[in-house]
Amino acid sequence: MNRKTLLACAALAAVALAAPVGTAWAQAAYPSRPITLVIPFPPGGATDVVGRLVAKTLGDKLGQPVVADNRAGAGTTIGATYVSKAAPDGYTLLISSGTTFTVNPAIQPKLAYDPVKSFEPLGMVARTGLILLAHKDVPANNPKEFVALAKASPDKYSYASFGTGTTAQFTGELILRATDTKLLHVPYKGSAPAMTDLMGGQVPFSVDTVAAAIPQLKNGKIKAIAVTTAKRSALLPNVPTFAESGYDIDADTWVAVVAPRGLPPEVRAKLEKALADTVANPEMREKLSAAGLEPRFMDGAALGSLIEKELPVMRAIAQRANILPE
């Protein structure tokens, strides 16, 4: 065997040996560095709390740090746009509420991202219902009494929300339509100021999340009229639903994790599995419940279907109530 033949055989052998090793290395490579989890809300809010809890446990599952990065502003569109334009390599993720995926597209036709085409859904983390609250002195304690009161004085009452074009306003309009009542919408810049004015009696009613309502219900200055989910909340089992009184209302908000569209299948599978394990973690579930959220994992395919199902519903509500962005 001459020298050229020996070199050729050696080269072929090297390729044959390197191929499986290289393939195995590629499969095991992700993640090889820290991952950024963008939270499109300021620090301290419910989604920020959830995002930081998820970042810690998800990092433990993946074996690399997951760093929370708050990119707040413009109703979550700043953070969402940033992630939509990031490299689809699994190192930039977004955790956000349904506002990003179903509410913003309903009221902003020229978003810089598409709620379906721009993202790779990885899974839902938690849900929380919404709730109609009242000041303690309002003479209504359940859905039937609320409807009777609103219809008796159609121009007297108002309801607060944590902002124009938010899930709170959308849910409020859903309540009004289902109950055939009219209340003036009073938007606030956040849940905290709306809750403060509700407790002080400046507004008689408010629509907020169950998570935000639980701590305030304990002080006795406000009361719960009904939750907006089809079933009672496990966190407020004594509060009735609108559905129990015959009103067709089933609304909640949720928190989910997505990646930029185009994620490699093996990376997506690894992230989705790690996220499912994160939500199943007993300590995580306990902390989510303590924050007023119901742990609820939904895989990426089901999450994508949910977004596509909710989009036309939100668009119809926005058109009917003439909800416009601020």
mmCIF file of C-alpha atoms in Angstrom:
data_model
loop_
_atom_site.group_PDB
_atom_site.id
_atom_site.type_symbol
_atom_site.label_atom_id
_atom_site.label_comp_id
_atom_site.label_asym_id
_atom_site.label_seq_id
_atom_site.Cartn_x
_atom_site.Cartn_y
_atom_site.Cartn_z
ATOM 1 C CA MET A 1 0.000 0.000 0.000
ATOM 2 C CA ASN A 2 1.549 3.295 -1.067
ATOM 3 C CA ARG A 3 1.721 6.521 0.931
ATOM 4 C CA LYS A 4 -1.261 8.172 -0.866
ATOM 5 C CA THR A 5 -3.477 5.159 -0.209
ATOM 6 C CA LEU A 6 -2.485 5.114 3.464
ATOM 7 C CA LEU A 7 -3.331 8.827 3.820
ATOM 8 C CA ALA A 8 -6.708 8.354 2.115
ATOM 9 C CA CYS A 9 -7.634 5.437 4.397
ATOM 10 C CA ALA A 10 -6.545 7.386 7.434
ATOM 11 C CA ALA A 11 -8.697 10.357 6.374
ATOM 12 C CA LEU A 12 -11.739 8.157 5.815
ATOM 13 C CA ALA A 13 -11.238 6.491 9.184
ATOM 14 C CA ALA A 14 -11.001 9.880 10.884
ATOM 15 C CA VAL A 15 -14.244 11.031 9.273
ATOM 16 C CA ALA A 16 -16.012 7.817 10.258
ATOM 17 C CA LEU A 17 -14.862 8.105 13.847
ATOM 18 C CA ALA A 18 -15.597 11.821 14.116
ATOM 19 C CA ALA A 19 -19.160 11.688 12.741
ATOM 20 C CA PRO A 20 -20.906 10.054 15.718
ATOM 21 C CA VAL A 21 -18.805 11.999 18.181
ATOM 22 C CA GLY A 22 -19.634 15.267 16.430
ATOM 23 C CA THR A 23 -23.344 14.402 16.321
ATOM 24 C CA ALA A 24 -23.397 13.504 19.990
ATOM 25 C CA TRP A 25 -21.571 16.718 20.864
ATOM 26 C CA ALA A 26 -24.097 18.809 18.872
ATOM 27 C CA GLN A 27 -27.017 17.150 20.650
ATOM 28 C CA ALA A 28 -25.474 17.675 24.069
ATOM 29 C CA ALA A 29 -24.271 21.213 23.364
ATOM 30 C CA TYR A 30 -27.490 23.046 24.187
ATOM 31 C CA PRO A 31 -27.416 24.893 26.446
ATOM 32 C CA SER A 32 -23.735 25.684 26.657
ATOM 33 C CA ARG A 33 -24.102 29.216 28.067
ATOM 34 C CA PRO A 34 -26.591 31.294 30.088
ATOM 35 C CA ILE A 35 -30.111 31.819 28.725
ATOM 36 C CA THR A 36 -31.980 35.137 28.879
ATOM 37 C CA LEU A 37 -35.631 35.111 29.926
ATOM 38 C CA VAL A 38 -37.184 38.437 28.934
ATOM 39 C CA ILE A 39 -39.974 39.718 31.198
ATOM 40 C CA PRO A 40 -41.875 42.542 29.423
ATOM 41 C CA PHE A 41 -43.077 44.040 32.718
ATOM 42 C CA PRO A 42 -41.355 46.141 35.387
ATOM 43 C CA PRO A 43 -39.991 44.431 38.501
ATOM 44 C CA GLY A 44 -42.435 43.582 41.286
ATOM 45 C CA GLY A 45 -45.553 42.669 39.308
ATOM 46 C CA ALA A 46 -47.192 39.252 39.147
ATOM 47 C CA THR A 47 -45.561 38.261 35.842
ATOM 48 C CA ASP A 48 -42.175 39.423 37.098
ATOM 49 C CA VAL A 49 -42.559 37.261 40.214
ATOM 50 C CA VAL A 50 -43.518 34.249 38.093
ATOM 51 C CA GLY A 51 -40.708 34.927 35.623
ATOM 52 C CA ARG A 52 -38.063 34.951 38.338
ATOM 53 C CA LEU A 53 -39.416 31.767 39.886
ATOM 54 C CA VAL A 54 -39.402 30.072 36.479
ATOM 55 C CA ALA A 55 -35.905 31.355 35.664
ATOM 56 C CA LYS A 56 -34.410 29.802 38.797
ATOM 57 C CA THR A 57 -36.026 26.372 38.460
ATOM 58 C CA LEU A 58 -35.700 26.217 34.665
ATOM 59 C CA GLY A 59 -31.998 26.970 35.001
ATOM 60 C CA ASP A 60 -31.618 24.116 37.460
ATOM 61 C CA LYS A 61 -33.335 21.755 35.012
ATOM 62 C CA LEU A 62 -31.204 22.858 32.043
ATOM 63 C CA GLY A 63 -27.900 23.033 33.878
ATOM 64 C CA GLN A 64 -27.241 26.647 32.848
ATOM 65 C CA PRO A 65 -28.249 29.948 34.483
ATOM 66 C CA VAL A 66 -31.475 31.500 33.181
ATOM 67 C CA VAL A 67 -31.171 35.251 33.670
ATOM 68 C CA ALA A 68 -34.334 37.352 34.107
ATOM 69 C CA ASP A 69 -34.238 40.512 31.977
ATOM 70 C CA ASN A 70 -36.971 43.124 32.492
ATOM 71 C CA ARG A 71 -37.752 44.957 29.241
ATOM 72 C CA ALA A 72 -40.949 46.761 30.153
ATOM 73 C CA GLY A 73 -42.999 49.306 28.265
ATOM 74 C CA ALA A 74 -45.670 49.864 25.630
ATOM 75 C CA GLY A 75 -47.994 47.214 27.009
ATOM 76 C CA THR A 76 -45.354 44.429 26.754
ATOM 77 C CA THR A 77 -44.618 45.175 23.084
ATOM 78 C CA ILE A 78 -41.032 46.336 23.730
ATOM 79 C CA GLY A 79 -39.980 43.050 25.294
ATOM 80 C CA ALA A 80 -42.027 40.937 22.889
ATOM 81 C CA THR A 81 -40.584 42.699 19.833
ATOM 82 C CA TYR A 82 -37.062 42.261 21.147
ATOM 83 C CA VAL A 83 -37.530 38.497 21.538
ATOM 84 C CA SER A 84 -39.301 38.134 18.182
ATOM 85 C CA LYS A 85 -36.196 39.506 16.449
ATOM 86 C CA ALA A 86 -33.667 37.505 18.467
ATOM 87 C CA ALA A 87 -31.765 34.529 17.048
ATOM 88 C CA PRO A 88 -33.889 31.354 17.235
ATOM 89 C CA ASP A 89 -31.208 29.405 19.090
ATOM 90 C CA GLY A 90 -32.890 28.888 22.457
ATOM 91 C CA TYR A 91 -30.809 31.481 24.298
ATOM 92 C CA THR A 92 -33.470 34.224 24.298
ATOM 93 C CA LEU A 93 -36.928 33.403 25.652
ATOM 94 C CA LEU A 94 -40.002 35.438 26.578
ATOM 95 C CA ILE A 95 -42.349 34.916 29.494
ATOM 96 C CA SER A 96 -45.520 36.966 29.328
ATOM 97 C CA SER A 97 -49.242 37.050 29.911
ATOM 98 C CA GLY A 98 -52.004 36.648 27.361
ATOM 99 C CA THR A 99 -51.867 40.426 26.863
ATOM 100 C CA THR A 100 -48.875 40.005 24.545
ATOM 101 C CA PHE A 101 -50.457 37.346 22.370
ATOM 102 C CA THR A 102 -54.188 38.074 22.251
ATOM 103 C CA VAL A 103 -54.951 41.549 23.632
ATOM 104 C CA ASN A 104 -52.280 43.670 21.922
ATOM 105 C CA PRO A 105 -53.000 42.209 18.459
ATOM 106 C CA ALA A 106 -56.703 42.944 18.961
ATOM 107 C CA ILE A 107 -56.151 46.672 19.439
ATOM 108 C CA GLN A 108 -52.872 47.331 17.614
ATOM 109 C CA PRO A 109 -53.053 46.281 13.956
ATOM 110 C CA LYS A 110 -49.481 47.393 13.226
ATOM 111 C CA LEU A 111 -47.517 45.504 15.854
ATOM 112 C CA ALA A 112 -43.849 44.855 15.168
ATOM 113 C CA TYR A 113 -44.442 41.168 15.907
ATOM 114 C CA ASP A 114 -47.067 38.608 14.906
ATOM 115 C CA PRO A 115 -48.542 36.695 17.872
ATOM 116 C CA VAL A 116 -48.562 33.435 15.907
ATOM 117 C CA LYS A 117 -45.865 33.703 13.232
ATOM 118 C CA SER A 118 -43.159 35.388 15.333
ATOM 119 C CA PHE A 119 -42.993 32.914 18.207
ATOM 120 C CA GLU A 120 -42.443 29.257 18.990
ATOM 121 C CA PRO A 121 -44.831 28.386 21.871
ATOM 122 C CA LEU A 122 -43.072 26.331 24.556
ATOM 123 C CA GLY A 123 -45.736 26.055 27.214
ATOM 124 C CA MET A 124 -48.067 27.653 29.718
ATOM 125 C CA VAL A 125 -46.851 28.027 33.289
ATOM 126 C CA ALA A 126 -49.857 29.275 35.246
ATOM 127 C CA ARG A 127 -53.326 30.763 35.007
ATOM 128 C CA THR A 128 -55.261 33.162 37.166
ATOM 129 C CA GLY A 129 -58.896 34.070 36.909
ATOM 130 C CA LEU A 130 -60.247 37.583 36.954
ATOM 131 C CA ILE A 131 -62.733 38.850 39.459
ATOM 132 C CA LEU A 132 -65.352 41.576 39.811
ATOM 133 C CA LEU A 133 -64.722 43.408 43.065
ATOM 134 C CA ALA A 134 -66.774 46.005 44.904
ATOM 135 C CA HIS A 135 -66.233 48.525 47.675
ATOM 136 C CA LYS A 136 -67.532 47.167 50.985
ATOM 137 C CA ASP A 137 -70.457 49.632 51.080
ATOM 138 C CA VAL A 138 -71.844 48.796 47.620
ATOM 139 C CA PRO A 139 -75.252 47.119 48.118
ATOM 140 C CA ALA A 140 -74.460 44.047 46.007
ATOM 141 C CA ASN A 141 -72.848 40.771 47.055
ATOM 142 C CA ASN A 142 -73.314 38.412 44.122
ATOM 143 C CA PRO A 143 -73.886 38.508 40.349
ATOM 144 C CA LYS A 144 -77.683 38.777 40.526
ATOM 145 C CA GLU A 145 -77.528 41.698 42.977
ATOM 146 C CA PHE A 146 -74.829 43.387 40.884
ATOM 147 C CA VAL A 147 -76.982 43.164 37.749
ATOM 148 C CA ALA A 148 -80.074 44.439 39.551
ATOM 149 C CA LEU A 149 -78.124 47.388 40.974
ATOM 150 C CA ALA A 150 -76.511 48.302 37.645
ATOM 151 C CA LYS A 151 -79.797 48.119 35.757
ATOM 152 C CA ALA A 152 -81.642 50.186 38.357
ATOM 153 C CA SER A 153 -79.161 53.067 37.936
ATOM 154 C CA PRO A 154 -77.481 52.634 34.533
ATOM 155 C CA ASP A 155 -75.635 55.961 34.642
ATOM 156 C CA LYS A 156 -74.545 55.880 38.273
ATOM 157 C CA TYR A 157 -71.838 53.229 38.501
ATOM 158 C CA SER A 158 -68.355 52.744 37.090
ATOM 159 C CA TYR A 159 -65.664 50.099 37.183
ATOM 160 C CA ALA A 160 -61.907 50.432 37.392
ATOM 161 C CA SER A 161 -59.339 48.421 35.471
ATOM 162 C CA PHE A 162 -55.556 48.393 35.522
ATOM 163 C CA GLY A 163 -55.399 50.120 32.148
ATOM 164 C CA THR A 164 -56.911 50.788 28.761
ATOM 165 C CA GLY A 165 -56.620 47.790 26.470
ATOM 166 C CA THR A 166 -55.696 45.393 29.284
ATOM 167 C CA THR A 167 -57.230 42.020 30.089
ATOM 168 C CA ALA A 168 -59.088 43.744 32.924
ATOM 169 C CA GLN A 169 -60.901 46.069 30.523
ATOM 170 C CA PHE A 170 -61.588 43.255 28.063
ATOM 171 C CA THR A 171 -63.039 41.146 30.872
ATOM 172 C CA GLY A 172 -65.052 44.084 32.164
ATOM 173 C CA GLU A 173 -66.605 44.580 28.740
ATOM 174 C CA LEU A 174 -67.320 40.852 28.558
ATOM 175 C CA ILE A 175 -69.145 41.075 31.897
ATOM 176 C CA LEU A 176 -71.210 44.069 30.757
ATOM 177 C CA ARG A 177 -72.224 42.370 27.526
ATOM 178 C CA ALA A 178 -73.129 39.064 29.168
ATOM 179 C CA THR A 179 -75.169 40.767 31.899
ATOM 180 C CA ASP A 180 -76.666 43.460 29.620
ATOM 181 C CA THR A 181 -75.505 46.233 31.940
ATOM 182 C CA LYS A 182 -73.702 49.557 31.476
ATOM 183 C CA LEU A 183 -70.881 50.863 33.634
ATOM 184 C CA LEU A 184 -68.387 53.623 32.881
ATOM 185 C CA HIS A 185 -64.859 52.300 32.425
ATOM 186 C CA VAL A 186 -62.218 54.091 34.509
ATOM 187 C CA PRO A 187 -58.701 53.048 33.459
ATOM 188 C CA TYR A 188 -55.781 53.285 35.874
ATOM 189 C CA LYS A 189 -52.075 52.913 35.271
ATOM 190 C CA GLY A 190 -51.712 49.633 37.076
ATOM 191 C CA SER A 191 -53.493 47.396 39.541
ATOM 192 C CA ALA A 192 -52.192 49.101 42.692
ATOM 193 C CA PRO A 193 -53.719 52.570 42.096
ATOM 194 C CA ALA A 194 -56.996 51.028 40.937
ATOM 195 C CA MET A 195 -57.151 48.912 44.091
ATOM 196 C CA THR A 196 -56.333 51.915 46.269
ATOM 197 C CA ASP A 197 -59.247 53.908 44.859
ATOM 198 C CA LEU A 198 -61.576 50.923 45.147
ATOM 199 C CA MET A 199 -60.707 50.528 48.833
ATOM 200 C CA GLY A 200 -61.163 54.261 49.331
ATOM 201 C CA GLY A 201 -64.564 54.288 47.642
ATOM 202 C CA GLN A 202 -63.543 56.530 44.737
ATOM 203 C CA VAL A 203 -64.794 53.800 42.384
ATOM 204 C CA PRO A 204 -67.538 51.315 43.330
ATOM 205 C CA PHE A 205 -66.389 48.348 41.236
ATOM 206 C CA SER A 206 -63.165 47.007 39.792
ATOM 207 C CA VAL A 207 -62.037 44.132 37.588
ATOM 208 C CA ASP A 208 -58.687 42.664 38.565
ATOM 209 C CA THR A 209 -56.867 39.358 38.745
ATOM 210 C CA VAL A 210 -57.537 36.869 41.503
ATOM 211 C CA ALA A 211 -53.840 37.082 42.349
ATOM 212 C CA ALA A 212 -54.075 40.825 43.013
ATOM 213 C CA ALA A 213 -57.393 40.558 44.852
ATOM 214 C CA ILE A 214 -56.553 37.889 47.429
ATOM 215 C CA PRO A 215 -54.374 40.038 49.750
ATOM 216 C CA GLN A 216 -56.821 42.942 49.613
ATOM 217 C CA LEU A 217 -59.943 40.900 50.286
ATOM 218 C CA LYS A 218 -58.558 40.106 53.734
ATOM 219 C CA ASN A 219 -58.664 43.725 54.903
ATOM 220 C CA GLY A 220 -62.458 43.952 54.653
ATOM 221 C CA LYS A 221 -62.509 47.190 52.644
ATOM 222 C CA ILE A 222 -63.496 45.416 49.453
ATOM 223 C CA LYS A 223 -65.562 42.343 48.631
ATOM 224 C CA ALA A 224 -65.824 39.822 45.832
ATOM 225 C CA ILE A 225 -68.870 39.721 43.579
ATOM 226 C CA ALA A 226 -67.849 36.814 41.329
ATOM 227 C CA VAL A 227 -64.942 35.269 39.464
ATOM 228 C CA THR A 228 -64.995 35.175 35.684
ATOM 229 C CA THR A 229 -63.853 31.582 35.164
ATOM 230 C CA ALA A 230 -66.306 28.783 34.408
ATOM 231 C CA LYS A 231 -65.341 27.019 37.652
ATOM 232 C CA ARG A 232 -64.646 28.488 41.059
ATOM 233 C CA SER A 233 -61.074 29.422 41.805
ATOM 234 C CA ALA A 234 -59.208 26.968 44.011
ATOM 235 C CA LEU A 235 -57.695 30.041 45.668
ATOM 236 C CA LEU A 236 -61.122 31.597 46.448
ATOM 237 C CA PRO A 237 -63.457 28.592 46.761
ATOM 238 C CA ASN A 238 -66.219 30.561 48.496
ATOM 239 C CA VAL A 239 -66.560 33.146 45.725
ATOM 240 C CA PRO A 240 -69.233 32.264 43.123
ATOM 241 C CA THR A 241 -68.788 32.346 39.366
ATOM 242 C CA PHE A 242 -70.908 34.350 36.940
ATOM 243 C CA ALA A 243 -71.679 31.078 35.185
ATOM 244 C CA GLU A 244 -73.419 29.754 38.315
ATOM 245 C CA SER A 245 -75.909 32.590 37.988
ATOM 246 C CA GLY A 246 -76.562 31.820 34.339
ATOM 247 C CA TYR A 247 -74.236 34.349 32.683
ATOM 248 C CA ASP A 248 -72.053 33.112 29.821
ATOM 249 C CA ILE A 249 -68.697 34.328 31.085
ATOM 250 C CA ASP A 250 -65.473 32.340 31.061
ATOM 251 C CA ALA A 251 -62.341 34.461 31.094
ATOM 252 C CA ASP A 252 -58.937 34.275 32.696
ATOM 253 C CA THR A 253 -55.387 35.329 32.034
ATOM 254 C CA TRP A 254 -52.327 33.159 31.780
ATOM 255 C CA VAL A 255 -48.549 33.240 31.774
ATOM 256 C CA ALA A 256 -46.550 31.347 29.153
ATOM 257 C CA VAL A 257 -43.055 30.965 27.743
ATOM 258 C CA VAL A 258 -42.217 31.298 24.041
ATOM 259 C CA ALA A 259 -39.094 31.520 21.886
ATOM 260 C CA PRO A 260 -38.406 33.196 18.534
ATOM 261 C CA ARG A 261 -39.886 31.258 15.612
ATOM 262 C CA GLY A 262 -37.489 28.831 13.938
ATOM 263 C CA LEU A 263 -36.144 27.046 17.004
ATOM 264 C CA PRO A 264 -34.320 23.789 16.154
ATOM 265 C CA PRO A 265 -36.632 20.839 16.975
ATOM 266 C CA GLU A 266 -34.190 19.270 19.450
ATOM 267 C CA VAL A 267 -33.788 22.577 21.313
ATOM 268 C CA ARG A 268 -37.532 23.111 21.406
ATOM 269 C CA ALA A 269 -38.084 19.586 22.766
ATOM 270 C CA LYS A 270 -35.474 20.112 25.480
ATOM 271 C CA LEU A 271 -36.930 23.467 26.540
ATOM 272 C CA GLU A 272 -40.504 22.176 26.561
ATOM 273 C CA LYS A 273 -39.520 19.176 28.690
ATOM 274 C CA ALA A 274 -37.581 21.379 31.125
ATOM 275 C CA LEU A 275 -40.520 23.768 31.369
ATOM 276 C CA ALA A 276 -42.946 20.899 32.075
ATOM 277 C CA ASP A 277 -40.610 19.635 34.803
ATOM 278 C CA THR A 278 -40.362 23.162 36.196
ATOM 279 C CA VAL A 279 -44.129 23.509 36.582
ATOM 280 C CA ALA A 280 -44.356 20.003 38.079
ATOM 281 C CA ASN A 281 -41.776 20.868 40.733
ATOM 282 C CA PRO A 282 -43.563 20.827 44.147
ATOM 283 C CA GLU A 283 -41.687 23.858 45.453
ATOM 284 C CA MET A 284 -42.496 25.805 42.301
ATOM 285 C CA ARG A 285 -46.179 24.901 42.547
ATOM 286 C CA GLU A 286 -46.257 25.991 46.172
ATOM 287 C CA LYS A 287 -44.656 29.332 45.367
ATOM 288 C CA LEU A 288 -46.972 29.975 42.414
ATOM 289 C CA SER A 289 -50.010 29.245 44.597
ATOM 290 C CA ALA A 290 -48.665 31.565 47.292
ATOM 291 C CA ALA A 291 -48.457 34.297 44.626
ATOM 292 C CA GLY A 292 -52.148 33.781 43.808
ATOM 293 C CA LEU A 293 -51.630 31.773 40.638
ATOM 294 C CA GLU A 294 -52.789 28.298 39.722
ATOM 295 C CA PRO A 295 -49.895 26.197 38.348
ATOM 296 C CA ARG A 296 -51.011 24.862 34.982
ATOM 297 C CA PHE A 297 -48.728 23.387 32.344
ATOM 298 C CA MET A 298 -49.898 23.305 28.746
ATOM 299 C CA ASP A 299 -47.513 22.116 26.041
ATOM 300 C CA GLY A 300 -46.436 24.260 23.109
ATOM 301 C CA ALA A 301 -48.906 22.821 20.605
ATOM 302 C CA ALA A 302 -51.869 23.346 22.923
ATOM 303 C CA LEU A 303 -50.678 26.848 23.791
ATOM 304 C CA GLY A 304 -50.470 27.731 20.106
ATOM 305 C CA SER A 305 -54.031 26.500 19.589
ATOM 306 C CA LEU A 306 -55.227 28.529 22.579
ATOM 307 C CA ILE A 307 -53.707 31.727 21.179
ATOM 308 C CA GLU A 308 -55.332 31.168 17.791
ATOM 309 C CA LYS A 309 -58.681 30.470 19.494
ATOM 310 C CA GLU A 310 -58.597 33.560 21.735
ATOM 311 C CA LEU A 311 -57.449 36.040 19.072
ATOM 312 C CA PRO A 312 -60.786 36.385 17.213
ATOM 313 C CA VAL A 313 -62.676 36.584 20.520
ATOM 314 C CA MET A 314 -60.527 39.483 21.701
ATOM 315 C CA ARG A 315 -60.788 41.248 18.355
ATOM 316 C CA ALA A 316 -64.579 41.011 18.498
ATOM 317 C CA ILE A 317 -64.666 42.481 22.020
ATOM 318 C CA ALA A 318 -62.314 45.312 21.014
ATOM 319 C CA GLN A 319 -64.418 46.201 17.987
ATOM 320 C CA ARG A 320 -67.710 46.029 19.851
ATOM 321 C CA ALA A 321 -66.511 48.146 22.800
ATOM 322 C CA ASN A 322 -64.312 50.405 20.643
ATOM 323 C CA ILE A 323 -61.261 49.626 22.751
ATOM 324 C CA LEU A 324 -58.256 51.540 21.451
ATOM 325 C CA PRO A 325 -54.622 51.608 22.610
ATOM 326 C CA GLU A 326 -53.568 54.486 24.829
#
